XYZ file of C-alpha atoms in Angstrom:
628
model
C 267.004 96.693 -21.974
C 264.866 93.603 -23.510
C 262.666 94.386 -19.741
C 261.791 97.630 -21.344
C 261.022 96.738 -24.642
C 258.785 94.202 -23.089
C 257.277 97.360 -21.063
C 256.981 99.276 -24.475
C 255.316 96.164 -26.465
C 252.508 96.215 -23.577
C 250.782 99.136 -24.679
C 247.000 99.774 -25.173
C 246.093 99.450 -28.486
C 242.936 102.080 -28.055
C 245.322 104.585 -27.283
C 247.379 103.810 -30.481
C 244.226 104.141 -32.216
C 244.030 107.992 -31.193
C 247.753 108.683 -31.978
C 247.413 106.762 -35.254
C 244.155 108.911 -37.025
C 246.240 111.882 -36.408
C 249.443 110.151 -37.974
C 247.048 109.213 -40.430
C 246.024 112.262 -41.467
C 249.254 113.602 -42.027
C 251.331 110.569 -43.504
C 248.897 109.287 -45.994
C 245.870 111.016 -47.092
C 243.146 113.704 -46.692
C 239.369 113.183 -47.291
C 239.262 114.789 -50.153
C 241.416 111.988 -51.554
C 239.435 109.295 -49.638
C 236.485 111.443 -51.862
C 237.862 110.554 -54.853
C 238.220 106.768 -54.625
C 235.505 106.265 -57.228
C 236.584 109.650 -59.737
C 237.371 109.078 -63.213
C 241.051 110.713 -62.255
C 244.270 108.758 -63.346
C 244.520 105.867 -61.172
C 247.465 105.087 -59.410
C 246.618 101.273 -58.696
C 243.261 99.456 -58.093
C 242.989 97.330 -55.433
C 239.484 94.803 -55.609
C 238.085 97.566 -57.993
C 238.588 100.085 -55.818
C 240.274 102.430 -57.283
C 243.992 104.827 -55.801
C 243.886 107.680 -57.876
C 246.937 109.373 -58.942
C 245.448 112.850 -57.685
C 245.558 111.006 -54.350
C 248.952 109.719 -54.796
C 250.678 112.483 -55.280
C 249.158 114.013 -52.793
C 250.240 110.978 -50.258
C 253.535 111.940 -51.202
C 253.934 115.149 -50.885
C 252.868 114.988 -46.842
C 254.990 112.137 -46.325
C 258.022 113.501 -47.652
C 256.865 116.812 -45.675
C 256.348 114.986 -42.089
C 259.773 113.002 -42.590
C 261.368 116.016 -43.061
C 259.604 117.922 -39.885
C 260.371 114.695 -37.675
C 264.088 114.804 -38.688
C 264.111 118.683 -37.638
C 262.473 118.174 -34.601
C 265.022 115.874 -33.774
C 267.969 118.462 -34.431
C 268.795 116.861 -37.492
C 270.671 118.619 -41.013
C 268.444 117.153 -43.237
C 267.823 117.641 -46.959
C 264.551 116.523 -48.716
C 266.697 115.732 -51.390
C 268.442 113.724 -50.119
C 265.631 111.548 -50.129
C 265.662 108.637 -52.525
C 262.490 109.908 -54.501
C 261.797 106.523 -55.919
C 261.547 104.727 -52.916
C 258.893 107.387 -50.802
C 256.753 106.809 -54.401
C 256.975 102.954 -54.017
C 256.787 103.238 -49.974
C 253.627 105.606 -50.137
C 251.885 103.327 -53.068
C 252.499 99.988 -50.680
C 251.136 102.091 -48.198
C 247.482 103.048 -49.507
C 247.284 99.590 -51.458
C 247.886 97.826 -47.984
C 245.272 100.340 -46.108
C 242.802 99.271 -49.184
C 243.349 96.044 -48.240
C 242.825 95.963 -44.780
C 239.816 97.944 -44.929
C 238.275 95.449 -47.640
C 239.572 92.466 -44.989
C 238.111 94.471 -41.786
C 234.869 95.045 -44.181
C 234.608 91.240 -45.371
C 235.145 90.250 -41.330
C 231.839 92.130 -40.897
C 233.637 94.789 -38.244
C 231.744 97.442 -37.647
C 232.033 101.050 -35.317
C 228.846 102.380 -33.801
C 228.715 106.501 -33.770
C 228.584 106.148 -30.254
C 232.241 104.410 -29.902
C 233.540 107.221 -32.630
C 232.147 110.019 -30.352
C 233.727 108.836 -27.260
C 237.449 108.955 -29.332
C 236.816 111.887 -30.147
C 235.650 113.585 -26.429
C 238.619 111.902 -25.481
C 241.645 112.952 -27.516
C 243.505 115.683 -25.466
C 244.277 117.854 -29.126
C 240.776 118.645 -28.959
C 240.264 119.227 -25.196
C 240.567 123.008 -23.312
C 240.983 122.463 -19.811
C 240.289 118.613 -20.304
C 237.061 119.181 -21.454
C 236.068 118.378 -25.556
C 236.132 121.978 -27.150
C 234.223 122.391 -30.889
C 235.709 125.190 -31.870
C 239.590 123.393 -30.872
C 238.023 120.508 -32.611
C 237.399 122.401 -36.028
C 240.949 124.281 -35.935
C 242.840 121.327 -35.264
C 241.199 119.558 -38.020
C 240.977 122.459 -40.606
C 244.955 122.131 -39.931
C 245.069 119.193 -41.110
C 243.318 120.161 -44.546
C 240.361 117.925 -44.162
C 237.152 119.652 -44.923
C 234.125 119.056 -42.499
C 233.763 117.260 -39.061
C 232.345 114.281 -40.963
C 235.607 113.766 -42.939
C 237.910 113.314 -39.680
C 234.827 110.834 -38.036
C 235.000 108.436 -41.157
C 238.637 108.482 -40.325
C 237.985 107.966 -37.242
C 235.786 104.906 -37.915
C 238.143 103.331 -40.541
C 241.375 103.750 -37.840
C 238.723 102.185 -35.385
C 237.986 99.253 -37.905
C 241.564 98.415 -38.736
C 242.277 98.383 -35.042
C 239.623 95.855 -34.396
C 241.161 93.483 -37.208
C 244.496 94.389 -35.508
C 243.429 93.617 -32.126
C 241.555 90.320 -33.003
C 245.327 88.416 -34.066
C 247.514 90.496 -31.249
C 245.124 90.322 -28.364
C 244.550 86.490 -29.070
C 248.600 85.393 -29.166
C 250.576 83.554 -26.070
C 253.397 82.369 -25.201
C 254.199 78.478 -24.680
C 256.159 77.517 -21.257
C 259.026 76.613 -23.783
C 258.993 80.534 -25.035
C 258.747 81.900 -21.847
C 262.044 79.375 -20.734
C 263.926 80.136 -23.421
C 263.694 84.223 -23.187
C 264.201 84.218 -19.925
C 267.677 81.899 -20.008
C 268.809 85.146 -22.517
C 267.785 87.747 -20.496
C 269.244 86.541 -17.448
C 272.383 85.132 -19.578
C 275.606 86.478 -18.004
C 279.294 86.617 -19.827
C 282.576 86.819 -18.740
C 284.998 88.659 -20.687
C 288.181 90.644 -20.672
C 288.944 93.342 -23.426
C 291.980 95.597 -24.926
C 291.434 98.516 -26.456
C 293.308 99.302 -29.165
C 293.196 103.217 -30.730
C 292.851 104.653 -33.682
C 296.098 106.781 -34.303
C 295.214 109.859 -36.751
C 298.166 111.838 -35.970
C 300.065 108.543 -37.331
C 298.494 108.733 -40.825
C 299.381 110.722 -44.032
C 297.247 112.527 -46.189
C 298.799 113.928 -49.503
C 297.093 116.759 -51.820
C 295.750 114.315 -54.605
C 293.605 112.828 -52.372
C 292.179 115.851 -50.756
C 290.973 116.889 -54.617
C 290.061 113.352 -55.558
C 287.879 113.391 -52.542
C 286.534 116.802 -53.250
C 285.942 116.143 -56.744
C 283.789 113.019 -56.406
C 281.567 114.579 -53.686
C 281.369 117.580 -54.745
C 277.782 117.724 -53.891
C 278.750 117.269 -50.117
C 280.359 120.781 -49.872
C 277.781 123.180 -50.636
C 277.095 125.644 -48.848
C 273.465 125.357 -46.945
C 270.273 126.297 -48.409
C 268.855 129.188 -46.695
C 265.388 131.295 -46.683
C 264.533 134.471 -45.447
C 260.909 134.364 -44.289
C 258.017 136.862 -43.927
C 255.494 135.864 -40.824
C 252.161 137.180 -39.264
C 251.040 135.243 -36.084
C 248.094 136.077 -34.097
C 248.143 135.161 -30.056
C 245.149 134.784 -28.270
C 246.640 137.146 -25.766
C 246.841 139.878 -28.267
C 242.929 140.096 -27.927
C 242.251 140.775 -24.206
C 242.867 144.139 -23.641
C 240.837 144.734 -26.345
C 237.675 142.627 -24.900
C 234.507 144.319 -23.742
C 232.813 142.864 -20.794
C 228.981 143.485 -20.803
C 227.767 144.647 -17.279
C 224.162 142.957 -18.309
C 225.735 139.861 -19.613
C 228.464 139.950 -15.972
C 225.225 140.417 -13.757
C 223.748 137.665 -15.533
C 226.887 135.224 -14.889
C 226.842 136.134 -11.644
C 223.394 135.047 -10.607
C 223.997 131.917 -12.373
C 227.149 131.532 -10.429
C 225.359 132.562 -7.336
C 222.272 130.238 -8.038
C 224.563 127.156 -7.491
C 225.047 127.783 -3.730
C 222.160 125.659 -2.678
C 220.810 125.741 0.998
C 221.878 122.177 2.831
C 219.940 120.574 5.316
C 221.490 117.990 7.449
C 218.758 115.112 7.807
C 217.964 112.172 10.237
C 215.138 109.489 9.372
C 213.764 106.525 10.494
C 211.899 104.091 7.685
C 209.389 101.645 7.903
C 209.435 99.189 4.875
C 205.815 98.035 3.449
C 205.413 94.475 4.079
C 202.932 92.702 1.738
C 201.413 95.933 0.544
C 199.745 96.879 4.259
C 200.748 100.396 3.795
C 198.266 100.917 6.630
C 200.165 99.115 9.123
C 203.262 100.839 8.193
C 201.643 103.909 8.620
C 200.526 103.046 12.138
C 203.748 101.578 13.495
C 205.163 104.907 12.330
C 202.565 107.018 13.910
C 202.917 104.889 17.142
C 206.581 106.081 17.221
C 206.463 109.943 15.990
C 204.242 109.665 19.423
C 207.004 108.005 21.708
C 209.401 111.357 20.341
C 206.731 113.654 20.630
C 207.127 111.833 24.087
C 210.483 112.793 24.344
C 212.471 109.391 23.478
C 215.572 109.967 21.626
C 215.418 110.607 17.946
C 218.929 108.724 17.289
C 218.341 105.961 19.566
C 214.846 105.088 18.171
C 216.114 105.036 14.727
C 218.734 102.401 15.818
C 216.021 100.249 17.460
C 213.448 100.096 14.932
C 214.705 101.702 11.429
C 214.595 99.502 8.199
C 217.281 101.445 6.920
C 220.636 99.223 6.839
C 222.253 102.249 5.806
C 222.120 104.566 8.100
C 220.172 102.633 11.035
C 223.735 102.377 12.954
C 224.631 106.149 12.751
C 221.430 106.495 14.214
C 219.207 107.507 10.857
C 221.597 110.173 9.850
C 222.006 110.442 6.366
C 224.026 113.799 6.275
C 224.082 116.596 4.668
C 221.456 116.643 0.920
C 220.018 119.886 -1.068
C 216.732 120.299 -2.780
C 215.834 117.377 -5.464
C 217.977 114.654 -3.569
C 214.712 112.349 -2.883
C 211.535 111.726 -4.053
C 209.853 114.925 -4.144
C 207.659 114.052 -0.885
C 210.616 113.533 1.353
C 211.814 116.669 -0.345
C 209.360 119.105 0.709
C 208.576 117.513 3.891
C 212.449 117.893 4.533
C 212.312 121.139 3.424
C 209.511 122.572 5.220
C 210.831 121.912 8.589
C 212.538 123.949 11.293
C 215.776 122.635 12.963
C 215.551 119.580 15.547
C 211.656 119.261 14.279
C 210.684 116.051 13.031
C 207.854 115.351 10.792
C 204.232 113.668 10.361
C 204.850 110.082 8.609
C 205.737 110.782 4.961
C 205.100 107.836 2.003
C 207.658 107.237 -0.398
C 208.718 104.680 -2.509
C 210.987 102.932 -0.039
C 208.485 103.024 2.779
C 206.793 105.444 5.329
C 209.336 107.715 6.818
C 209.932 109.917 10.056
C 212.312 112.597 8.943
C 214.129 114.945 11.204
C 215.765 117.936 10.441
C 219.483 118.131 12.798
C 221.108 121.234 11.053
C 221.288 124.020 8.573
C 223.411 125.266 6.480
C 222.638 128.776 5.098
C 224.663 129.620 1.663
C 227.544 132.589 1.783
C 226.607 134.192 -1.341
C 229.315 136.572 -2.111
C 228.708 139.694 -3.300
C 229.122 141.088 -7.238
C 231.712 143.380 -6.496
C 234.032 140.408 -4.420
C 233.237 137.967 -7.728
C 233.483 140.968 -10.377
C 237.545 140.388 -11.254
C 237.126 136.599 -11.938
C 233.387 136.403 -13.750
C 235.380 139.383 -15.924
C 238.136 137.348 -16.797
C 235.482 134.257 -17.704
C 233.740 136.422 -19.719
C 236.998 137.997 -21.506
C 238.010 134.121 -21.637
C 234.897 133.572 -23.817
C 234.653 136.893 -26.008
C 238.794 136.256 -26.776
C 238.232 133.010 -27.575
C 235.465 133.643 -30.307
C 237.574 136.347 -31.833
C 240.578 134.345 -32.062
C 238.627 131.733 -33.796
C 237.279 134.485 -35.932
C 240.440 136.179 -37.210
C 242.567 132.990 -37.146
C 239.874 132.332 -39.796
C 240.003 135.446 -41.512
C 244.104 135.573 -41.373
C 244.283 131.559 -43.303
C 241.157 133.327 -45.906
C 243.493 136.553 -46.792
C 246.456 134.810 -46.659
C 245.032 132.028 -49.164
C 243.680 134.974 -51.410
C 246.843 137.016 -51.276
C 249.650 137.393 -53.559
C 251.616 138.387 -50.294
C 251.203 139.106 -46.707
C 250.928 142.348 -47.313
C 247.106 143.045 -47.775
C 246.496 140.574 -44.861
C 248.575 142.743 -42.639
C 246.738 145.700 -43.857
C 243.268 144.191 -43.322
C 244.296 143.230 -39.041
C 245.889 145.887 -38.313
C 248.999 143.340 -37.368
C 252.882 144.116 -38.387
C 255.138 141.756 -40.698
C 258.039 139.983 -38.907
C 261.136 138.841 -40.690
C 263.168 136.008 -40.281
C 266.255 134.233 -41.437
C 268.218 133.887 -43.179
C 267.427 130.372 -41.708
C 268.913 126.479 -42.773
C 266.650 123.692 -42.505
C 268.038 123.168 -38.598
C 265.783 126.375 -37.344
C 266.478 129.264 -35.310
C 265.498 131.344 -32.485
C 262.158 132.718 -31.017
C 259.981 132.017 -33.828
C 262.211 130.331 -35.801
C 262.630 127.861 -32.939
C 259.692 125.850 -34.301
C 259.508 123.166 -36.625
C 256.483 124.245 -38.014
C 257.516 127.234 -39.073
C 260.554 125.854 -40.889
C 258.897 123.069 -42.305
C 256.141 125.315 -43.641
C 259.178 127.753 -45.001
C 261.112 124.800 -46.902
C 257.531 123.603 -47.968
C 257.215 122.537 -51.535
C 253.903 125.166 -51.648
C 255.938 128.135 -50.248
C 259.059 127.304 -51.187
C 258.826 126.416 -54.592
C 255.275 127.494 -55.748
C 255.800 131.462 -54.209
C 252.746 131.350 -51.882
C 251.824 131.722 -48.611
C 251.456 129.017 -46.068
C 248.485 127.986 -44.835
C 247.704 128.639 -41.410
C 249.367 127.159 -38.877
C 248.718 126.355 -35.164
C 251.953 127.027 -33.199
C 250.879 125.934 -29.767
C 246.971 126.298 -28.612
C 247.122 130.110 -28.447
C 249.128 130.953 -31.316
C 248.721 130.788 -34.927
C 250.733 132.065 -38.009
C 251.135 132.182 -41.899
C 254.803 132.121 -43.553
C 256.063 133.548 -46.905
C 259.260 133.263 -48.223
C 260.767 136.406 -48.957
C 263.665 135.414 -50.195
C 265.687 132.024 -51.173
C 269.234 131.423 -51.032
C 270.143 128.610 -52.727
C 273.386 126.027 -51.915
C 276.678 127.305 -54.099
C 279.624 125.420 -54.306
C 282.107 125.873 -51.735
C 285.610 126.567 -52.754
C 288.481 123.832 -52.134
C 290.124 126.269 -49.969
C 287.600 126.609 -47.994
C 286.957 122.858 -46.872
C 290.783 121.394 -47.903
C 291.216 120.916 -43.640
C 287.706 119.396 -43.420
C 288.637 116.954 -45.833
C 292.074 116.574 -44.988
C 290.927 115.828 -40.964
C 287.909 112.797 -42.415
C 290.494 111.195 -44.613
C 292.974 110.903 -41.709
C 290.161 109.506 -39.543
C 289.115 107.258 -42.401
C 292.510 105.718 -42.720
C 293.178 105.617 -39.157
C 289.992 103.893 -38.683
C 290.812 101.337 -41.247
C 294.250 100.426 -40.121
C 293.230 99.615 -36.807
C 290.595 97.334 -37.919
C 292.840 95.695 -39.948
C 295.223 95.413 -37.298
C 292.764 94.081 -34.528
C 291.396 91.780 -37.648
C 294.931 89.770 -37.151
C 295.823 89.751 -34.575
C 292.644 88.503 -33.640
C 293.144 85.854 -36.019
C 296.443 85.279 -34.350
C 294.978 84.735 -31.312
C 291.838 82.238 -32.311
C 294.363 79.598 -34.318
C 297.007 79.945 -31.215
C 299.847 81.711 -32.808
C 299.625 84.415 -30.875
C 299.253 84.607 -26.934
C 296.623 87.061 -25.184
C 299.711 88.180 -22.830
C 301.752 88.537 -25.079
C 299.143 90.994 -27.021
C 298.634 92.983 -23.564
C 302.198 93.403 -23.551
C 302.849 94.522 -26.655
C 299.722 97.611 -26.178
C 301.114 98.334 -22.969
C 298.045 97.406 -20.901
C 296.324 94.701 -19.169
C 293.479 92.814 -20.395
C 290.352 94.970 -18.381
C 287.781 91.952 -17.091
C 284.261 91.591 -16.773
C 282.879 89.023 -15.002
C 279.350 88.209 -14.668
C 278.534 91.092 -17.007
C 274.050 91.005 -17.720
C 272.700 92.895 -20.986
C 271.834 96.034 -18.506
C 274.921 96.335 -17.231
C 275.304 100.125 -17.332
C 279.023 100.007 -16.255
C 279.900 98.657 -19.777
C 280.018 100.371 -22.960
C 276.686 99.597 -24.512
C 277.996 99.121 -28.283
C 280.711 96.924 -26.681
C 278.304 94.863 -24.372
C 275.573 94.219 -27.699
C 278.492 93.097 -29.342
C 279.860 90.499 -26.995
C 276.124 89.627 -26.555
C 276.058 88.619 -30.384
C 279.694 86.606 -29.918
C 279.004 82.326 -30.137
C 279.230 80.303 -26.909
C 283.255 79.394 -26.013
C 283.913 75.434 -26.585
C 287.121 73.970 -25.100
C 289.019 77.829 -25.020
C 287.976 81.038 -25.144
C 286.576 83.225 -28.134
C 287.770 86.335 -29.510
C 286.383 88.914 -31.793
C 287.264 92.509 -32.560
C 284.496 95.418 -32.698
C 284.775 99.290 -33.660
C 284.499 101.662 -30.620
C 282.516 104.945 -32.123
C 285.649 107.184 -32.136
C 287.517 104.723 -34.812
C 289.637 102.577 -31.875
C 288.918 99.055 -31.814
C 288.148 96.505 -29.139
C 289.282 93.274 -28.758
C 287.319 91.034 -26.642
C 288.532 87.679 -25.279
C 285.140 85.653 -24.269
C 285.960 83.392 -21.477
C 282.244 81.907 -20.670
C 278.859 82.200 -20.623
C 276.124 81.032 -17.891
C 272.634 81.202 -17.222
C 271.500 81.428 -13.337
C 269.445 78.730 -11.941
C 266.673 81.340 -10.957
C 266.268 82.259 -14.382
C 263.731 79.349 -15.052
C 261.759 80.463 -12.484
C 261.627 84.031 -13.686
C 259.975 82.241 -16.779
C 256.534 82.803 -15.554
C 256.528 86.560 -15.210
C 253.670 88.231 -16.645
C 256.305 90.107 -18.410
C 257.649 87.451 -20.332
C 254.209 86.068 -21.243
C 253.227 89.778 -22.632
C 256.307 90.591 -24.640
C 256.398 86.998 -26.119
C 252.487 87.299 -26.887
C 252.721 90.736 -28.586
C 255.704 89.236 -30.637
C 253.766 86.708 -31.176
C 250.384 88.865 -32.273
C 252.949 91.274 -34.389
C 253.660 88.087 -36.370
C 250.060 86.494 -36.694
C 249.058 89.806 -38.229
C 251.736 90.472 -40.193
C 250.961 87.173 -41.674
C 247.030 88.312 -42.205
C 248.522 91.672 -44.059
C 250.708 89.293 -46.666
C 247.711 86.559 -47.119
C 244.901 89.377 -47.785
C 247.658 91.434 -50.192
C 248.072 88.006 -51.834
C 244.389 87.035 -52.580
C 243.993 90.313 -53.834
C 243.495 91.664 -57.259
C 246.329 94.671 -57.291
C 247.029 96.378 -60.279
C 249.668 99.316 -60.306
C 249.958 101.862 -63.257
């Protein structure tokens, strides 16, 4: 387990950088707050004169309670926003942009700096705005326009600040390292083995009694716990890019046209031999002559191959006898070229200068294109061109869908205006549904503060990389009170587990006393549950035989002196265990383990974690903050 944290610490941080502008984006703030740094707005704080405003604040909060609340439902979570301690997202979010401030002043002050050119390769390179692995502009602009940021320019000096902060990062955690005494002393605990026995001892829920008073005292004071979930019943267009191709026109100009520029990429190839004389001391003129004395011993009838091997300058191809396979048009300097190219198969030519020498080339094969005909090509240059002409129209009215829907009082008039039918959904809980409903976007959009609360529609929002939609909510059904009758066997079942759950602790909390100060023997214990003390010997902290809760817990128990130790823990379905720890060794080999790269890396990006950590709280310190 510690192995693969190690493995997990060891990551690149360039590729964190990528991840974290989008998490950026989304958890703290858009450009247009980022625009407003120097407004005359409320401020929120100041940090060096630079100035949070309250416009951007609230806006800070408002996605970051929105993305905790989509994480938590794409985990399969029942989660309610408010449930969320309000205070503590506002003083969370503040820390937040007054440590970014900060960093960015201390990356500034360090004289860190991002060319455009190291910005533009990010950006080529972050798959969410790749088609077919290749950078796409118009992918580029949706996925940003998703995010609510305004131009290009606003995600690139996102981009650059990200970039900045990671070279500040990176100049602490890349520089850290682990002593020999480190590396020792993790690898004694990773390779620590224990030997242990345990009795299990259950919780017993059939065994406990649960009266009527405290079923209505414990409905009473959490009364907010039995309400009935909130529910929405949601209106939704969505546009597919598949919608769009039987629609698409293909051009029988504009397919021709495709076609010969398909076609005009099958190049003749000419297999080619050569033998090269190098220019010694500039005396092109001898050059010239020893190759002229040899075009005369082939024209004699000496072997091409053979000569080339006895008397080529070439290292390169000189053992394979000149050959230098098989090139097209424009692979040499333009003399070779056309000399190459003006030959007939097995001819050789008149000496030819380039810059690498005089040259005899021969021509040994060639290779005439297959050019396949229109009709053959016709179904796959039509689906290109479909490809193309879908995905400008998808762009188009994806554009023209988030317009009408931000116009509208309803999804009405936008349904009207694309011809495209209004789907109903729900009623749905925070937890999701099926088909559509299935996706967290579409909930979290639905139990958005904006649609939710403020009536309107959604903005749009990109499903998968060929789907797009806007939400409404139609209709909101609010939590109600759930009568007593209703939950009295819910609340009667927890309070049983409750007590049962507390009584065994308690029990396993003496007896394990018992045991530690001697008045009470460990056989005698096994006897009196009826069972046998179960042993582990040897046991490692991967052990996947062993409960895990139970094996971090005996992890965390102090060395045995003269006796054993004994503890008690809480299995997850209320029991308890009680652990007798007998000993505790570390294998010889251990210390040689020490100097695995492994241990070095995980001890060094501890190490880095702490040296910048320590940056963070020395620049936040020397800084003039003021909060309003």
């Amino acid at each position: 387990m510690m192995l693969q944290n190690m493995r997990d610490k060891a990551q690149s941080w360039v590729a964190k950088v990528i991840v974290g502008v989008i998490v950026l984006v989304f958890a703290l703030t858009g450009w247009e707050s980022i625009s407003r740094f120097t407004s005359n707005d409320d401020k929120a704080a100041e940090v060096n004169g630079t100035v949070i405003s309250t416009a951007e604040f609230e806006q800070a909060v408002s996605l970051q309670r929105r993305q905790l609340t989509q994480q938590l439902q794409q985990l399969g979570e029942q989660f309610d926003p408010d449930m969320i301690d309000e205070q503590l997202l506002r003083d969370s979010v503040l820390q937040g942009l007054i440590q970014r401030a900060v960093l960015l002043e201390g990356a500034r002050d360090a004289d860190l700096r991002v060319s455009e050119q190291m910005v533009d390769q990010m950006l080529l390179n972050t798959p969410d705005f790749q088609v077919n692995g290749q950078f796409d502009a118009n992918r580029f602009d949706i996925v940003i326009r998703n995010m609510g940021l305004s131009s290009r320019m606003a995600f690139r000096d996102l981009v650059r600040q990200e970039l900045m902060l990671a070279q500040l990062r990176n100049a602490y955690q890349a520089t850290a390292f682990a002593t020999p005494a480190e590396r020792q002393m993790l690898a004694r605990l990773e390779n620590q083995s224990r030997d242990f026995a345990v009795l299990e001892l259950d919780a017993d829920a059939a065994g406990v009694e649960v009266i009527e008073a405290e079923v209505e005292e414990y409905y009473n004071d959490n009364l907010a716990d039995f309400l009935s979930p909130e529910q929405v019943i949601l209106e939704t267009l969505t546009l597919s890019r598949s919608d769009f191709f039987d629609d698409a026109q293909v051009d029988e100009a504009a397919l021709e046209s495709l076609y010969l520029r398909e076609t005009e990429n099958l190049t003749e190839q000419r297999r080619a031999a050569h033998i090269l004389i190098e220019i010694e001391d500039g005396d092109e003129a001898a050059a010239r002559e020893q190759a002229e004395a040899i075009k005369a011993r082939l024209d004699a009838g000496e072997d091409f191959a053979e000569l080339a091997r006895e008397v080529s300058d070439d290292p390169g191809t000189v053992n394979n006898g000149g050959d230098m396979g098989y090139v097209e048009h424009g692979s040499f300097d333009p003399a070779f070229d056309d000399a190459l190219f003006a030959l007939q198969e097995n001819q050789v030519s008149e000496p030819v200068r380039s810059r690498f020498g005089i040259h005899l080339i021969k021509l040994t094969d060639l290779q005439s294109p297959e050019v396949p005909s229109l009709e053959s090509m016709r179904p796959t240059l039509e689906q290109e061109l479909k490809t193309e002409a879908v995905e400008r129209r998808f762009v188009e009215v994806a554009q023209e869908l988030a317009n009408l829907a931000y116009e509208s009082e309803d999804l009405a008039e936008p349904a009207r205006v694309l011809n495209t039918e209004i789907e109903t959904l729900g009623p749905l809980e925070r937890s999701g549904g099926e088909g559509l409903a299935a996706n967290p976007k579409i909930i979290a959009a639905g139990f958005s503060e904006e649609v939710l609360v403020d009536r309107r529609n959604s903005q749009l929002i990109e499903l998968d990389a060929d789907t797009v939609a806007v939400v409404r909510v139609k209709e909101h059904l609010r939590p109600e009170q759930r009568p007593l009758e209703e939950v009295r066997a819910e609340i009667a079942d927890l309070l049983q587990f409750r007590k049962a759950t507390e009584q065994a602790a308690a029990q396993a909390e003496n007896w394990v006393k018992q045991l530690g100060q001697g008045e009470l023997d460990s056989s005698t214990l096994a006897t009196e549950l009826d069972q046998q003390w179960l042993i582990h010997e040897a046991a490692s902290r991967s052990d996947r035989d062993i409960a895990q809760a139970l094996l971090r817990n005996v992890f965390t128990m102090p060395k045995p002196d003269a006796g054993p130790r004994y503890a008690h823990f809480r299995q997850p379905d209320g029991g308890q265990w009680i652990v007798e720890l007998r000993g505790v060794s570390t294998p010889k080999e251990a210390l040689a383990e020490a100097d695995s790269p492994m241990y070095d890396e995980y001890i060094a990006g501890q190490t880095g974690e702490q040296d910048f950590a320590g940056v963070q709280q020395h620049l936040q310190s020397e800084a003039d903050i003021e909060r309003f």
